[in-house]
Amino acid sequence: MVVAEESLEMRKKEEEEIPIEEKRVGKILDSSSSSSILIVNQQPGIFFLHPLEHSWTFWFDNHFGKSKKITWGNSIRPVYTCSTVEDFWCLYNNIHHPSKLVVGADLYCFKHLIQPKWEDPVCANGGKWTISFSRGRADTCWLSTLLAMIGEQFDHGDEICGAVVNVRPKQEKISLWTKNALNGTAQFSIGKQWKEFLDYNDNIGFIVHEDAKKHDRCPKNRYII
């Protein structure tokens, strides 16, 4: 009984020593509601948080039913920024996974302060590795991609900007965006490791953003692995 009381007192003391700011879970960046993505109120009482090496911001866009006059990228909005392991799981466990998102939806996870756009200075000279899945098959690989990024599992992790999952009528695509397309050594390393993390055996291609701009829907792969 004495041991239990001492343990309780120690826990209370530890809780008091933690600044209020550290008890907060994540940061809501956009409180606007959406039928395609759902965030619930986070539960208080997390006393020991595990910080991530980088903060990661989730972004959302939905092309379905939008006017063609809207410029690509103008409707993407930031949703939530994760700074700790607990932040990430609070978000991930309370949003729709790719198989449950509406057709036309894009869900992004990028390093904080990097916008998921070709025009962003960090992304401008980069490109992306892409893997396609039949509709409803990308959930596990999307989670594995997120965990590999936020867990800093890539040898060239500094080259990574973020990842996006695109939900389309017949398929779902996951793309891994990187900074410097000309750094072939880093790109091949990232592509190879990504396939290993996902246990994916087919070839994947790397497209440079500049090539995608020039050739629109038919850009050629710069690298294949």
PDB file of C-alpha atoms in Angstrom:
ATOM      1  CA  MET A   1       0.000   0.000   0.000  1.00  0.00           C
ATOM      2  CA  VAL A   2       2.869   2.333   0.860  1.00  0.00           C
ATOM      3  CA  VAL A   3       4.548   1.506  -2.469  1.00  0.00           C
ATOM      4  CA  ALA A   4       1.347   2.304  -4.367  1.00  0.00           C
ATOM      5  CA  GLU A   5       1.003   5.654  -2.600  1.00  0.00           C
ATOM      6  CA  GLU A   6       4.635   6.526  -3.340  1.00  0.00           C
ATOM      7  CA  SER A   7       4.146   5.597  -7.007  1.00  0.00           C
ATOM      8  CA  LEU A   8       1.068   7.828  -7.228  1.00  0.00           C
ATOM      9  CA  GLU A   9       2.913  10.736  -5.646  1.00  0.00           C
ATOM     10  CA  MET A  10       5.820  10.323  -8.093  1.00  0.00           C
ATOM     11  CA  ARG A  11       3.421  10.325 -11.056  1.00  0.00           C
ATOM     12  CA  LYS A  12       1.700  13.487  -9.813  1.00  0.00           C
ATOM     13  CA  LYS A  13       5.077  15.164  -9.387  1.00  0.00           C
ATOM     14  CA  GLU A  14       6.182  14.174 -12.910  1.00  0.00           C
ATOM     15  CA  GLU A  15       2.922  15.501 -14.341  1.00  0.00           C
ATOM     16  CA  GLU A  16       3.369  18.832 -12.573  1.00  0.00           C
ATOM     17  CA  GLU A  17       6.881  19.200 -13.972  1.00  0.00           C
ATOM     18  CA  ILE A  18       5.714  18.975 -17.593  1.00  0.00           C
ATOM     19  CA  PRO A  19       4.927  22.393 -19.140  1.00  0.00           C
ATOM     20  CA  ILE A  20       1.350  22.858 -20.295  1.00  0.00           C
ATOM     21  CA  GLU A  21       2.545  23.382 -23.871  1.00  0.00           C
ATOM     22  CA  GLU A  22       4.061  19.891 -23.929  1.00  0.00           C
ATOM     23  CA  LYS A  23       0.758  18.302 -22.926  1.00  0.00           C
ATOM     24  CA  ARG A  24      -1.007  19.626 -25.986  1.00  0.00           C
ATOM     25  CA  VAL A  25      -1.436  17.141 -28.781  1.00  0.00           C
ATOM     26  CA  GLY A  26      -0.673  18.434 -32.266  1.00  0.00           C
ATOM     27  CA  LYS A  27      -1.952  21.577 -33.908  1.00  0.00           C
ATOM     28  CA  ILE A  28      -5.128  22.023 -35.911  1.00  0.00           C
ATOM     29  CA  LEU A  29      -4.312  24.195 -38.930  1.00  0.00           C
ATOM     30  CA  ASP A  30      -7.723  24.287 -40.578  1.00  0.00           C
ATOM     31  CA  SER A  31     -10.937  23.799 -38.648  1.00  0.00           C
ATOM     32  CA  SER A  32     -13.176  23.749 -41.731  1.00  0.00           C
ATOM     33  CA  SER A  33     -15.249  20.580 -41.982  1.00  0.00           C
ATOM     34  CA  SER A  34     -15.154  18.109 -44.862  1.00  0.00           C
ATOM     35  CA  SER A  35     -17.144  15.032 -45.711  1.00  0.00           C
ATOM     36  CA  SER A  36     -13.981  13.389 -46.990  1.00  0.00           C
ATOM     37  CA  ILE A  37     -11.693  13.749 -43.967  1.00  0.00           C
ATOM     38  CA  LEU A  38     -12.557  13.685 -40.291  1.00  0.00           C
ATOM     39  CA  ILE A  39     -10.596  14.717 -37.215  1.00  0.00           C
ATOM     40  CA  VAL A  40     -11.982  14.199 -33.738  1.00  0.00           C
ATOM     41  CA  ASN A  41     -11.090  15.999 -30.530  1.00  0.00           C
ATOM     42  CA  GLN A  42      -7.866  14.703 -29.024  1.00  0.00           C
ATOM     43  CA  GLN A  43      -7.866  13.185 -25.554  1.00  0.00           C
ATOM     44  CA  PRO A  44      -5.921  14.954 -22.768  1.00  0.00           C
ATOM     45  CA  GLY A  45      -3.664  13.225 -20.298  1.00  0.00           C
ATOM     46  CA  ILE A  46      -0.605  12.287 -22.380  1.00  0.00           C
ATOM     47  CA  PHE A  47       2.286  12.979 -20.056  1.00  0.00           C
ATOM     48  CA  PHE A  48       5.260  11.531 -21.895  1.00  0.00           C
ATOM     49  CA  LEU A  49       5.544  12.566 -25.535  1.00  0.00           C
ATOM     50  CA  HIS A  50       8.050  11.277 -28.076  1.00  0.00           C
ATOM     51  CA  PRO A  51       9.200  14.083 -30.406  1.00  0.00           C
ATOM     52  CA  LEU A  52       9.773  13.438 -34.103  1.00  0.00           C
ATOM     53  CA  GLU A  53      12.993  14.608 -35.728  1.00  0.00           C
ATOM     54  CA  HIS A  54      10.895  16.696 -38.130  1.00  0.00           C
ATOM     55  CA  SER A  55       7.361  17.988 -37.805  1.00  0.00           C
ATOM     56  CA  TRP A  56       5.039  16.765 -40.574  1.00  0.00           C
ATOM     57  CA  THR A  57       1.993  18.551 -41.966  1.00  0.00           C
ATOM     58  CA  PHE A  58      -0.962  16.729 -43.523  1.00  0.00           C
ATOM     59  CA  TRP A  59      -2.692  18.471 -46.423  1.00  0.00           C
ATOM     60  CA  PHE A  60      -5.932  17.635 -48.206  1.00  0.00           C
ATOM     61  CA  ASP A  61      -7.479  18.352 -51.573  1.00  0.00           C
ATOM     62  CA  ASN A  62     -10.527  17.027 -53.425  1.00  0.00           C
ATOM     63  CA  HIS A  63     -10.845  17.552 -57.180  1.00  0.00           C
ATOM     64  CA  PHE A  64     -14.288  16.001 -57.480  1.00  0.00           C
ATOM     65  CA  GLY A  65     -16.945  18.451 -58.665  1.00  0.00           C
ATOM     66  CA  LYS A  66     -14.580  21.422 -58.831  1.00  0.00           C
ATOM     67  CA  SER A  67     -14.593  23.962 -61.595  1.00  0.00           C
ATOM     68  CA  LYS A  68     -11.880  23.487 -64.212  1.00  0.00           C
ATOM     69  CA  LYS A  69     -11.103  27.179 -63.806  1.00  0.00           C
ATOM     70  CA  ILE A  70      -9.521  26.525 -60.406  1.00  0.00           C
ATOM     71  CA  THR A  71      -5.737  26.408 -60.787  1.00  0.00           C
ATOM     72  CA  TRP A  72      -4.135  23.197 -59.565  1.00  0.00           C
ATOM     73  CA  GLY A  73      -2.747  23.634 -56.080  1.00  0.00           C
ATOM     74  CA  ASN A  74      -4.941  26.569 -55.080  1.00  0.00           C
ATOM     75  CA  SER A  75      -7.437  24.382 -53.254  1.00  0.00           C
ATOM     76  CA  ILE A  76      -4.933  22.352 -51.208  1.00  0.00           C
ATOM     77  CA  ARG A  77      -5.285  23.170 -47.530  1.00  0.00           C
ATOM     78  CA  PRO A  78      -3.184  22.271 -44.482  1.00  0.00           C
ATOM     79  CA  VAL A  79      -5.065  20.161 -41.969  1.00  0.00           C
ATOM     80  CA  TYR A  80      -2.833  19.118 -39.083  1.00  0.00           C
ATOM     81  CA  THR A  81       0.824  19.228 -38.046  1.00  0.00           C
ATOM     82  CA  CYS A  82       2.371  16.330 -36.129  1.00  0.00           C
ATOM     83  CA  SER A  83       5.390  16.987 -33.931  1.00  0.00           C
ATOM     84  CA  THR A  84       5.364  13.822 -31.821  1.00  0.00           C
ATOM     85  CA  VAL A  85       4.666  10.118 -32.247  1.00  0.00           C
ATOM     86  CA  GLU A  86       1.490  10.615 -30.228  1.00  0.00           C
ATOM     87  CA  ASP A  87       0.371  13.428 -32.546  1.00  0.00           C
ATOM     88  CA  PHE A  88       0.743  11.161 -35.534  1.00  0.00           C
ATOM     89  CA  TRP A  89      -1.280   8.261 -34.146  1.00  0.00           C
ATOM     90  CA  CYS A  90      -4.003  10.572 -32.812  1.00  0.00           C
ATOM     91  CA  LEU A  91      -4.439  11.881 -36.343  1.00  0.00           C
ATOM     92  CA  TYR A  92      -3.963   8.649 -38.274  1.00  0.00           C
ATOM     93  CA  ASN A  93      -6.451   6.723 -36.162  1.00  0.00           C
ATOM     94  CA  ASN A  94      -9.133   9.358 -36.692  1.00  0.00           C
ATOM     95  CA  ILE A  95      -9.037  10.132 -40.407  1.00  0.00           C
ATOM     96  CA  HIS A  96     -10.181   8.160 -43.419  1.00  0.00           C
ATOM     97  CA  HIS A  97      -7.564   5.892 -44.964  1.00  0.00           C
ATOM     98  CA  PRO A  98      -7.092   5.903 -48.765  1.00  0.00           C
ATOM     99  CA  SER A  99      -9.665   3.161 -49.401  1.00  0.00           C
ATOM    100  CA  LYS A 100     -12.326   5.275 -47.645  1.00  0.00           C
ATOM    101  CA  LEU A 101     -11.544   8.611 -49.294  1.00  0.00           C
ATOM    102  CA  VAL A 102     -13.787   9.877 -52.076  1.00  0.00           C
ATOM    103  CA  VAL A 103     -12.662   9.607 -55.690  1.00  0.00           C
ATOM    104  CA  GLY A 104     -10.645  12.687 -56.603  1.00  0.00           C
ATOM    105  CA  ALA A 105      -9.153  13.122 -53.136  1.00  0.00           C
ATOM    106  CA  ASP A 106      -5.458  13.771 -52.524  1.00  0.00           C
ATOM    107  CA  LEU A 107      -3.974  13.338 -49.048  1.00  0.00           C
ATOM    108  CA  TYR A 108      -0.465  14.663 -48.474  1.00  0.00           C
ATOM    109  CA  CYS A 109       2.078  14.348 -45.677  1.00  0.00           C
ATOM    110  CA  PHE A 110       5.019  16.744 -46.085  1.00  0.00           C
ATOM    111  CA  LYS A 111       7.733  18.069 -43.838  1.00  0.00           C
ATOM    112  CA  HIS A 112       6.444  21.128 -42.034  1.00  0.00           C
ATOM    113  CA  LEU A 113       6.832  24.376 -44.005  1.00  0.00           C
ATOM    114  CA  ILE A 114       7.230  22.526 -47.326  1.00  0.00           C
ATOM    115  CA  GLN A 115       4.130  22.965 -49.476  1.00  0.00           C
ATOM    116  CA  PRO A 116       3.142  19.985 -51.662  1.00  0.00           C
ATOM    117  CA  LYS A 117       3.499  21.957 -54.885  1.00  0.00           C
ATOM    118  CA  TRP A 118       6.028  21.973 -57.716  1.00  0.00           C
ATOM    119  CA  GLU A 119       6.410  25.716 -57.152  1.00  0.00           C
ATOM    120  CA  ASP A 120       7.648  25.334 -53.584  1.00  0.00           C
ATOM    121  CA  PRO A 121      11.379  26.235 -53.570  1.00  0.00           C
ATOM    122  CA  VAL A 122      12.294  22.988 -51.813  1.00  0.00           C
ATOM    123  CA  CYS A 123      10.373  20.872 -54.343  1.00  0.00           C
ATOM    124  CA  ALA A 124      11.116  22.886 -57.487  1.00  0.00           C
ATOM    125  CA  ASN A 125      14.208  20.930 -58.571  1.00  0.00           C
ATOM    126  CA  GLY A 126      12.953  17.549 -57.435  1.00  0.00           C
ATOM    127  CA  GLY A 127      10.773  14.741 -58.629  1.00  0.00           C
ATOM    128  CA  LYS A 128       8.802  11.752 -57.418  1.00  0.00           C
ATOM    129  CA  TRP A 129       8.764   7.973 -57.251  1.00  0.00           C
ATOM    130  CA  THR A 130       5.278   6.552 -57.857  1.00  0.00           C
ATOM    131  CA  ILE A 131       3.538   3.230 -57.215  1.00  0.00           C
ATOM    132  CA  SER A 132       0.007   2.445 -58.433  1.00  0.00           C
ATOM    133  CA  PHE A 133      -2.498   0.133 -56.753  1.00  0.00           C
ATOM    134  CA  SER A 134      -5.912  -1.163 -57.713  1.00  0.00           C
ATOM    135  CA  ARG A 135      -8.744   0.688 -55.956  1.00  0.00           C
ATOM    136  CA  GLY A 136      -8.845   0.008 -52.218  1.00  0.00           C
ATOM    137  CA  ARG A 137      -5.396  -1.618 -52.024  1.00  0.00           C
ATOM    138  CA  ALA A 138      -3.141   1.233 -50.905  1.00  0.00           C
ATOM    139  CA  ASP A 139      -3.936   1.459 -47.182  1.00  0.00           C
ATOM    140  CA  THR A 140      -1.109  -0.713 -45.845  1.00  0.00           C
ATOM    141  CA  CYS A 141       1.529   0.750 -48.155  1.00  0.00           C
ATOM    142  CA  TRP A 142       0.407   4.293 -47.327  1.00  0.00           C
ATOM    143  CA  LEU A 143       0.905   3.643 -43.616  1.00  0.00           C
ATOM    144  CA  SER A 144       4.273   1.971 -44.236  1.00  0.00           C
ATOM    145  CA  THR A 145       5.360   4.992 -46.281  1.00  0.00           C
ATOM    146  CA  LEU A 146       4.328   7.404 -43.536  1.00  0.00           C
ATOM    147  CA  LEU A 147       6.112   5.408 -40.837  1.00  0.00           C
ATOM    148  CA  ALA A 148       9.291   5.186 -42.914  1.00  0.00           C
ATOM    149  CA  MET A 149       9.285   8.963 -43.406  1.00  0.00           C
ATOM    150  CA  ILE A 150       8.470  10.152 -39.899  1.00  0.00           C
ATOM    151  CA  GLY A 151      10.668   7.418 -38.417  1.00  0.00           C
ATOM    152  CA  GLU A 152      13.630   8.660 -40.491  1.00  0.00           C
ATOM    153  CA  GLN A 153      14.233   5.211 -41.986  1.00  0.00           C
ATOM    154  CA  PHE A 154      15.679   6.431 -45.300  1.00  0.00           C
ATOM    155  CA  ASP A 155      19.459   6.775 -45.587  1.00  0.00           C
ATOM    156  CA  HIS A 156      18.919   9.947 -47.619  1.00  0.00           C
ATOM    157  CA  GLY A 157      16.037  11.226 -45.505  1.00  0.00           C
ATOM    158  CA  ASP A 158      17.107  14.850 -45.927  1.00  0.00           C
ATOM    159  CA  GLU A 159      16.265  14.477 -49.636  1.00  0.00           C
ATOM    160  CA  ILE A 160      12.637  13.608 -48.928  1.00  0.00           C
ATOM    161  CA  CYS A 161       9.956  16.316 -49.076  1.00  0.00           C
ATOM    162  CA  GLY A 162       6.912  14.159 -48.369  1.00  0.00           C
ATOM    163  CA  ALA A 163       4.381  11.752 -49.848  1.00  0.00           C
ATOM    164  CA  VAL A 164       0.915  11.895 -51.392  1.00  0.00           C
ATOM    165  CA  VAL A 165      -1.812   9.359 -52.049  1.00  0.00           C
ATOM    166  CA  ASN A 166      -4.115  10.101 -55.005  1.00  0.00           C
ATOM    167  CA  VAL A 167      -7.518   8.392 -55.121  1.00  0.00           C
ATOM    168  CA  ARG A 168      -8.892   7.917 -58.618  1.00  0.00           C
ATOM    169  CA  PRO A 169     -11.829   5.909 -60.067  1.00  0.00           C
ATOM    170  CA  LYS A 170      -9.838   2.773 -60.899  1.00  0.00           C
ATOM    171  CA  GLN A 171      -6.662   3.134 -58.889  1.00  0.00           C
ATOM    172  CA  GLU A 172      -4.804   4.717 -56.002  1.00  0.00           C
ATOM    173  CA  LYS A 173      -1.298   6.102 -56.422  1.00  0.00           C
ATOM    174  CA  ILE A 174       1.310   6.803 -53.776  1.00  0.00           C
ATOM    175  CA  SER A 175       4.146   9.162 -54.702  1.00  0.00           C
ATOM    176  CA  LEU A 176       7.279   9.966 -52.735  1.00  0.00           C
ATOM    177  CA  TRP A 177       8.546  13.483 -53.466  1.00  0.00           C
ATOM    178  CA  THR A 178      12.244  14.352 -53.256  1.00  0.00           C
ATOM    179  CA  LYS A 179      14.315  17.544 -53.426  1.00  0.00           C
ATOM    180  CA  ASN A 180      17.078  17.130 -55.999  1.00  0.00           C
ATOM    181  CA  ALA A 181      16.293  15.099 -59.102  1.00  0.00           C
ATOM    182  CA  LEU A 182      19.886  15.378 -60.336  1.00  0.00           C
ATOM    183  CA  ASN A 183      21.224  13.502 -57.321  1.00  0.00           C
ATOM    184  CA  GLY A 184      20.878  10.080 -58.896  1.00  0.00           C
ATOM    185  CA  THR A 185      22.662   8.286 -56.066  1.00  0.00           C
ATOM    186  CA  ALA A 186      20.170   9.589 -53.518  1.00  0.00           C
ATOM    187  CA  GLN A 187      17.168   8.917 -55.758  1.00  0.00           C
ATOM    188  CA  PHE A 188      18.127   5.305 -56.434  1.00  0.00           C
ATOM    189  CA  SER A 189      18.785   4.743 -52.736  1.00  0.00           C
ATOM    190  CA  ILE A 190      15.393   6.195 -51.778  1.00  0.00           C
ATOM    191  CA  GLY A 191      13.548   4.234 -54.453  1.00  0.00           C
ATOM    192  CA  LYS A 192      15.254   0.970 -53.516  1.00  0.00           C
ATOM    193  CA  GLN A 193      14.597   1.405 -49.791  1.00  0.00           C
ATOM    194  CA  TRP A 194      10.992   2.420 -50.390  1.00  0.00           C
ATOM    195  CA  LYS A 195      10.352  -0.794 -52.316  1.00  0.00           C
ATOM    196  CA  GLU A 196      11.951  -2.780 -49.487  1.00  0.00           C
ATOM    197  CA  PHE A 197       9.811  -1.069 -46.837  1.00  0.00           C
ATOM    198  CA  LEU A 198       6.658  -1.834 -48.838  1.00  0.00           C
ATOM    199  CA  ASP A 199       7.797  -5.322 -49.879  1.00  0.00           C
ATOM    200  CA  TYR A 200       7.081  -4.235 -53.457  1.00  0.00           C
ATOM    201  CA  ASN A 201       8.772  -6.221 -56.242  1.00  0.00           C
ATOM    202  CA  ASP A 202       7.659  -4.571 -59.504  1.00  0.00           C
ATOM    203  CA  ASN A 203       9.629  -1.779 -61.188  1.00  0.00           C
ATOM    204  CA  ILE A 204       8.872   1.800 -60.208  1.00  0.00           C
ATOM    205  CA  GLY A 205       9.711   5.012 -62.055  1.00  0.00           C
ATOM    206  CA  PHE A 206      10.990   8.447 -61.058  1.00  0.00           C
ATOM    207  CA  ILE A 207       9.610  11.497 -62.870  1.00  0.00           C
ATOM    208  CA  VAL A 208      11.246  14.919 -62.649  1.00  0.00           C
ATOM    209  CA  HIS A 209       8.793  17.726 -61.874  1.00  0.00           C
ATOM    210  CA  GLU A 210      10.172  19.885 -64.704  1.00  0.00           C
ATOM    211  CA  ASP A 211       9.597  17.061 -67.185  1.00  0.00           C
ATOM    212  CA  ALA A 212       6.039  16.664 -65.908  1.00  0.00           C
ATOM    213  CA  LYS A 213       5.410  20.367 -66.525  1.00  0.00           C
ATOM    214  CA  LYS A 214       6.733  20.214 -70.078  1.00  0.00           C
ATOM    215  CA  HIS A 215       5.104  16.981 -71.185  1.00  0.00           C
ATOM    216  CA  ASP A 216       1.908  17.229 -69.138  1.00  0.00           C
ATOM    217  CA  ARG A 217       0.382  13.730 -69.040  1.00  0.00           C
ATOM    218  CA  CYS A 218       3.183  11.821 -70.798  1.00  0.00           C
ATOM    219  CA  PRO A 219       6.470  12.548 -69.012  1.00  0.00           C
ATOM    220  CA  LYS A 220       9.189   9.913 -69.273  1.00  0.00           C
ATOM    221  CA  ASN A 221      10.787   8.262 -66.268  1.00  0.00           C
ATOM    222  CA  ARG A 222      14.214   9.678 -65.475  1.00  0.00           C
ATOM    223  CA  TYR A 223      15.087   6.651 -63.331  1.00  0.00           C
ATOM    224  CA  ILE A 224      13.649   3.148 -63.067  1.00  0.00           C
ATOM    225  CA  ILE A 225      14.356   0.643 -60.333  1.00  0.00           C
TER     226      ILE A 225
END
